[in-house]
PDB file of C-alpha atoms and ligand atoms in Angstrom:
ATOM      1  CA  UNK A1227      82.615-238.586 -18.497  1.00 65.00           C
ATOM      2  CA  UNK A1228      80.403-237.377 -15.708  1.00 79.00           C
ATOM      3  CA  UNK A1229      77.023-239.538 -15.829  1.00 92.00           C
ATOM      4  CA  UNK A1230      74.949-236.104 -14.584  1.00 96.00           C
ATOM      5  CA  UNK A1231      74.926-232.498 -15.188  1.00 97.00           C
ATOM      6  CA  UNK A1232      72.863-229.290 -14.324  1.00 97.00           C
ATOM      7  CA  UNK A1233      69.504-228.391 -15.979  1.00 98.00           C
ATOM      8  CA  UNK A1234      68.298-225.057 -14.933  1.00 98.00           C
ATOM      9  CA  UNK A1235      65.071-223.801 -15.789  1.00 98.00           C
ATOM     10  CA  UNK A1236      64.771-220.037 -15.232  1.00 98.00           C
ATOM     11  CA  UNK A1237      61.709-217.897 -16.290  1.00 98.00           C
ATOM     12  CA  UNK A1238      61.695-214.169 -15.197  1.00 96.00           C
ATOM     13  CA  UNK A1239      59.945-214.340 -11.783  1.00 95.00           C
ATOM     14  CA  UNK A1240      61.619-217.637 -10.498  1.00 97.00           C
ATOM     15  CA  UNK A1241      64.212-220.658 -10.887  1.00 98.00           C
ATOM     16  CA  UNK A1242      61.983-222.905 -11.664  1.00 98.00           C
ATOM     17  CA  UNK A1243      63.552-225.948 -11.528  1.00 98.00           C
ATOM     18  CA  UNK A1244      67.655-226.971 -11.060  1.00 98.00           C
ATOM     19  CA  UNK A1245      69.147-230.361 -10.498  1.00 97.00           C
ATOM     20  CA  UNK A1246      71.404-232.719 -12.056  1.00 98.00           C
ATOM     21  CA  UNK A1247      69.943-234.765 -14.575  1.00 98.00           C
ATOM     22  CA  UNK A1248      71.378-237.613 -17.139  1.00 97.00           C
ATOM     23  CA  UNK A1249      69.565-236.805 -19.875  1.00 97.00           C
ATOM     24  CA  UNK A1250      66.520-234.124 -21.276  1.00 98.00           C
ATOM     25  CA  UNK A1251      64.700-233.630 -24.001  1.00 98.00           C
ATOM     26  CA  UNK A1252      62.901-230.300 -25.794  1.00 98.00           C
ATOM     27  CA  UNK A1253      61.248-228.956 -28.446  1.00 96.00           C
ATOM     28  CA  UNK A1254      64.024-226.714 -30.324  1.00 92.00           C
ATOM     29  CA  UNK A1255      63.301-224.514 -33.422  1.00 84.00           C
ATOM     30  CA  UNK A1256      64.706-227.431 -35.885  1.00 86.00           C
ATOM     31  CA  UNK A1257      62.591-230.298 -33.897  1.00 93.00           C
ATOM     32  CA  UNK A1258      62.646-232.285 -30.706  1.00 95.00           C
ATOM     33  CA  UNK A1259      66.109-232.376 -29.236  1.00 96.00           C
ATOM     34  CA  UNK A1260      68.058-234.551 -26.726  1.00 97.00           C
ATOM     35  CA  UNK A1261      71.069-233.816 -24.391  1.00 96.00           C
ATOM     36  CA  UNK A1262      73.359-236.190 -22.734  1.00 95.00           C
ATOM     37  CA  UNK A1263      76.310-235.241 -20.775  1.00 94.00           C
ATOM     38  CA  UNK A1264      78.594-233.857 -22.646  1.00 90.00           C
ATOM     39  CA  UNK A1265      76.921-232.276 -25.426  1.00 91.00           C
ATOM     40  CA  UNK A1266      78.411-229.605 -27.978  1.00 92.00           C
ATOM     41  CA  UNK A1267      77.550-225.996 -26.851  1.00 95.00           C
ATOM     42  CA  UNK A1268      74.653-224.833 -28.774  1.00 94.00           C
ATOM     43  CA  UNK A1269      72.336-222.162 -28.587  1.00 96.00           C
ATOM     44  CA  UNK A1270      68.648-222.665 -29.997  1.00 96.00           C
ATOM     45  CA  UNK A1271      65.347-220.869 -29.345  1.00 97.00           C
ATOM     46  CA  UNK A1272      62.590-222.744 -27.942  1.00 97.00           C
ATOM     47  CA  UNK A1273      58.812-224.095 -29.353  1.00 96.00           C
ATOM     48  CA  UNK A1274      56.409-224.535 -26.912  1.00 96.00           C
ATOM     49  CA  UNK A1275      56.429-228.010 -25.734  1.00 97.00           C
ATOM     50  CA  UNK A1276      57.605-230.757 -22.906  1.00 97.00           C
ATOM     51  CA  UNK A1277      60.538-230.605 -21.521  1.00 98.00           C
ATOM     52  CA  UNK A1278      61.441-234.351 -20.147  1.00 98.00           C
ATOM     53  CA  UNK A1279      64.059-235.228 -18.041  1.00 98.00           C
ATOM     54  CA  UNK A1280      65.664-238.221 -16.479  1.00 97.00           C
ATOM     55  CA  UNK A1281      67.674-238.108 -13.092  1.00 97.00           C
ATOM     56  CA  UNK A1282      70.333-240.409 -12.724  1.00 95.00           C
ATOM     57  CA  UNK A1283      67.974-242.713  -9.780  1.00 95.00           C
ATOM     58  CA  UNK A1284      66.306-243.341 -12.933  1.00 94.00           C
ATOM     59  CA  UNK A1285      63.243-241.319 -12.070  1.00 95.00           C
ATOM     60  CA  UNK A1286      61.419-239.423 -15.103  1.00 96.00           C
ATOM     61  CA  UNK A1287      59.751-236.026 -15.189  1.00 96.00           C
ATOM     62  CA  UNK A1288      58.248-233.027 -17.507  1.00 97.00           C
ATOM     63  CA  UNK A1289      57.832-229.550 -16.931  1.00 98.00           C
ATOM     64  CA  UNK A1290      56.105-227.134 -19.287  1.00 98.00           C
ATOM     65  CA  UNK A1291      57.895-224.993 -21.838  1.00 98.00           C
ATOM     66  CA  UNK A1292      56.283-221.716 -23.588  1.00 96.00           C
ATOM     67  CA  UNK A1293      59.001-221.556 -25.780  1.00 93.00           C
ATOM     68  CA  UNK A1294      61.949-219.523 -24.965  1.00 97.00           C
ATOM     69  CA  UNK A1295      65.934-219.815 -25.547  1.00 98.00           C
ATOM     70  CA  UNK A1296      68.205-222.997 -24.566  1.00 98.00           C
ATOM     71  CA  UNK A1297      71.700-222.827 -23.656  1.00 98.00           C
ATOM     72  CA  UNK A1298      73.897-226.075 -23.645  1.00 97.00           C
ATOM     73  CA  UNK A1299      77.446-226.055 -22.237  1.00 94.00           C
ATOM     74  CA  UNK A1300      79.023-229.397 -21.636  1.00 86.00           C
ATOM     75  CA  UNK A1301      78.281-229.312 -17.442  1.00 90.00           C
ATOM     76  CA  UNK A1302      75.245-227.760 -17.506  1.00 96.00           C
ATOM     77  CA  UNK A1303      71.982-226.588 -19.805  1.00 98.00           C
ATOM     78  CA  UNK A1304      70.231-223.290 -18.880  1.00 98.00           C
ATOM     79  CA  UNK A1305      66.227-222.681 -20.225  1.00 98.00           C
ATOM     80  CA  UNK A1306      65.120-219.338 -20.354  1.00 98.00           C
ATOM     81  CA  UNK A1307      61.552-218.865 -20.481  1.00 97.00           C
ATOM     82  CA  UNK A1308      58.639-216.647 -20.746  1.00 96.00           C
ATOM     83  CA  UNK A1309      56.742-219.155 -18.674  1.00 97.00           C
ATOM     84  CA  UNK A1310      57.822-222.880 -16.962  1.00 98.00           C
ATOM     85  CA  UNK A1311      56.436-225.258 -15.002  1.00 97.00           C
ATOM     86  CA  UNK A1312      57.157-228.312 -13.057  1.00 97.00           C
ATOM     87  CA  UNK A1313      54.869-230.619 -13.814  1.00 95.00           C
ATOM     88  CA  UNK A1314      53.789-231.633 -10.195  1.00 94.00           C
ATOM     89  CA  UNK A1315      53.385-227.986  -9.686  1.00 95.00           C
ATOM     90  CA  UNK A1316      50.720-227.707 -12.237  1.00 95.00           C
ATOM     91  CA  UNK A1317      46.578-227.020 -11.184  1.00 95.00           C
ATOM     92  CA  UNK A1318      44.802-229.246 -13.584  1.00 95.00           C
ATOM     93  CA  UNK A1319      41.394-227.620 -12.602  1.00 96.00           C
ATOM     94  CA  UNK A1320      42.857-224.024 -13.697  1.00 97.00           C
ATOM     95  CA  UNK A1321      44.388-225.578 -16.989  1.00 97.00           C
ATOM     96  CA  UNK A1322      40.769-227.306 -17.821  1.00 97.00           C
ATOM     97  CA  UNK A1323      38.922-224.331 -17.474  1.00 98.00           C
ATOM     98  CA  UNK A1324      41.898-222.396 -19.277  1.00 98.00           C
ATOM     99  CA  UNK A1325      41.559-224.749 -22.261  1.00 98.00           C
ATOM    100  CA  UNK A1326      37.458-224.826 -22.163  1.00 98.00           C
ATOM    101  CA  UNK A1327      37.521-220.186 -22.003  1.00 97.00           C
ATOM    102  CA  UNK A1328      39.975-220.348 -24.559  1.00 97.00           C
ATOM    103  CA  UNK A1329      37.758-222.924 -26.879  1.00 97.00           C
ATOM    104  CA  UNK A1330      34.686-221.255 -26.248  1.00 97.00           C
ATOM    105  CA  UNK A1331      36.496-217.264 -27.325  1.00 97.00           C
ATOM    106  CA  UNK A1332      37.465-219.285 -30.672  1.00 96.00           C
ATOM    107  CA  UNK A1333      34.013-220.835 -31.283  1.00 96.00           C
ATOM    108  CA  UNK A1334      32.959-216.809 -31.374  1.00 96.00           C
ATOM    109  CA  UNK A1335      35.781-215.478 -33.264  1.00 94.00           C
ATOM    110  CA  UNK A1336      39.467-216.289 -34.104  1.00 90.00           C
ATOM    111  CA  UNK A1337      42.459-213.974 -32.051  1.00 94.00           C
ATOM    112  CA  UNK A1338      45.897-215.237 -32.041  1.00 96.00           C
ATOM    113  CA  UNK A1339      45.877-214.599 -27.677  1.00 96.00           C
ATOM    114  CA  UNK A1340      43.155-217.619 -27.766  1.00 97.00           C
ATOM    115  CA  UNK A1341      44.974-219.682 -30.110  1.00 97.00           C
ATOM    116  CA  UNK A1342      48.422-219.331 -27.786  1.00 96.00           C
ATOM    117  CA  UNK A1343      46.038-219.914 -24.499  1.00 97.00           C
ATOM    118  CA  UNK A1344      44.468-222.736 -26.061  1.00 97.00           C
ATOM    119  CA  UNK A1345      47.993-224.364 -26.584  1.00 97.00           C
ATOM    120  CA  UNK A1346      49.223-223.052 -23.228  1.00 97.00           C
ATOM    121  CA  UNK A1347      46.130-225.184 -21.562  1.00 98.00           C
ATOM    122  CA  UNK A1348      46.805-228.126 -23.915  1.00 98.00           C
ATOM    123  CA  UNK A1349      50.448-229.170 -22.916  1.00 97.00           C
ATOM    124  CA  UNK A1350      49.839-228.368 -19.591  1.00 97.00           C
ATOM    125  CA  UNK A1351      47.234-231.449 -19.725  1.00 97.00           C
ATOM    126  CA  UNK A1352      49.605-233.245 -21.227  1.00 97.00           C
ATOM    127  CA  UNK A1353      51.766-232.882 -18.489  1.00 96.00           C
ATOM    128  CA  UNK A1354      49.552-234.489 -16.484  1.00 93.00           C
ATOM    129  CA  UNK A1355      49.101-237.410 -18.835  1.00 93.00           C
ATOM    130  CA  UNK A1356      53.201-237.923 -18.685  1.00 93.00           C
ATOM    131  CA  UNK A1357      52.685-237.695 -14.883  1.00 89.00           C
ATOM    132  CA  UNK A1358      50.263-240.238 -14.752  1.00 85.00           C
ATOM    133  CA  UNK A1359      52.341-242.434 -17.158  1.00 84.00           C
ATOM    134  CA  UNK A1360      55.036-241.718 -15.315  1.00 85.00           C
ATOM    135  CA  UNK A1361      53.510-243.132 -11.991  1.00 80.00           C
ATOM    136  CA  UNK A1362      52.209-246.250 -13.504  1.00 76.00           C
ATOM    137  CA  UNK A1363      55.278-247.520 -14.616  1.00 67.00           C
TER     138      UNK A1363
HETATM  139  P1  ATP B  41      45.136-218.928 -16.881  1.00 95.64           P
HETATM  140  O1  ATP B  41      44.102-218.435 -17.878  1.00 95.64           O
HETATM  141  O2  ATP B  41      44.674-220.111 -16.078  1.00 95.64           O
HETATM  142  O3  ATP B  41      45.750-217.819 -16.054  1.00 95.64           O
HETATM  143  P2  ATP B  41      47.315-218.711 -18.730  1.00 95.64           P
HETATM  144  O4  ATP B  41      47.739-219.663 -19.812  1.00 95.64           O
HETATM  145  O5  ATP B  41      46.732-217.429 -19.184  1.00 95.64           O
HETATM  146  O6  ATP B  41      46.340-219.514 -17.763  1.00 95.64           O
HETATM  147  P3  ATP B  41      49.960-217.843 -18.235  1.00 95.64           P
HETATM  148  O7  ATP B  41      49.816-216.414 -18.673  1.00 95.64           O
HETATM  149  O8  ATP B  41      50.616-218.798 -19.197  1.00 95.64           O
HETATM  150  O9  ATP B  41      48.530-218.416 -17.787  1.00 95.64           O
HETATM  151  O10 ATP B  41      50.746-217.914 -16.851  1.00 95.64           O
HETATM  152  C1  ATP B  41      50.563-216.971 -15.815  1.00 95.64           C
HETATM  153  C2  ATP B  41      51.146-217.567 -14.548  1.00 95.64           C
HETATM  154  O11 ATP B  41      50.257-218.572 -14.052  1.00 95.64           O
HETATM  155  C3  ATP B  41      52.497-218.257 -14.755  1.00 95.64           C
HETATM  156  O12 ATP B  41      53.285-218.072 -13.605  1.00 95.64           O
HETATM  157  C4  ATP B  41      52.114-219.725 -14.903  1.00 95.64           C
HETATM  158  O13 ATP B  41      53.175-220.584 -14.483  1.00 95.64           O
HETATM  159  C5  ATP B  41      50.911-219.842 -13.981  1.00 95.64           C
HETATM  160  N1  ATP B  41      49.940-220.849 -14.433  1.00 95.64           N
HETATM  161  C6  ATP B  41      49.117-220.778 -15.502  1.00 95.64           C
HETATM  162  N2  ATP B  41      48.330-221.867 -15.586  1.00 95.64           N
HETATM  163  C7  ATP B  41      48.677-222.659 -14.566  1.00 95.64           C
HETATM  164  C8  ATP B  41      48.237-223.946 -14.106  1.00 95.64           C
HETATM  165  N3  ATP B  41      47.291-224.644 -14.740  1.00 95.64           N
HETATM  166  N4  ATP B  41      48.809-224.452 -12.998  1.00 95.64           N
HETATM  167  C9  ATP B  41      49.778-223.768 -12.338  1.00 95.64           C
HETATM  168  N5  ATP B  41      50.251-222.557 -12.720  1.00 95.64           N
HETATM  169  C10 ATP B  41      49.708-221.999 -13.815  1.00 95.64           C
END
């Protein structure tokens, strides 16, 4: 069996992201899932979350996820999202002051649009926390 296929990240304005990869991981509607070469179709929506992946040099990386639909066929995996990220590509500045607007709106009054920003600026840090773990290794 092939030791790679194609992970394709596509939001509406842009292909965010498509290479070969051995191996990802998401957060699907029933809990974190993995995909290896090879895997069953399946459809699943998305949860916001990490996306990890694993290229077949070894190297690791994450992009961001706002939830969305994933699409597995056995040579390649398609993510269709609202909004994506590469990691690298992230501006940790923007997503600090993102997190601290959307904190300070909730401290005055609860609205579902500062909740979702709030979690929008959260795993985007987090991102950066992979990266840096990812670097140190
Ligand atoms: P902000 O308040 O900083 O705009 P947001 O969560 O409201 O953040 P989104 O509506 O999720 O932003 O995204 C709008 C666009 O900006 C998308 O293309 C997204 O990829 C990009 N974007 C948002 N935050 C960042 C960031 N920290 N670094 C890089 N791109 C970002």
């Amino acid at each position: 069996m092939a030791r790679t296929f194609t992970l394709e990240v596509v939001t509406p304005d842009r292909r965010v992201f498509s290479e070969p990869v051995t191996f990802f991981s998401v957060r699907g509607a029933a809990g974190e899932l993995g995909v290896l070469p090879g895997h069953i179709p399946l459809f699943t929506t998305l949860a916001p979350g990490l996306l990890h992946f694993k290229r077949d040099n070894g190297e690791q990386g994450v992009l961001t996820v706002m939830g969305g639909f994933l699409n597995v066929q056995p040579d390649r995996a398609t993510v269709l999202a609202e909004v994506a990220e590469r990691g690298e590509d992230l501006d940790e500045v923007r997503a600090r002051a993102a997190k601290e607007r959307a904190e300070a709106q909730l401290s005055r009054q609860h609205d579902v649009q500062s909740e979702l920003a709030l979690q929008r600026a959260i795993l985007r840090l987090r991102a950066f926390e992979v990266l840096g773990m990812h670097a140190r290794r």
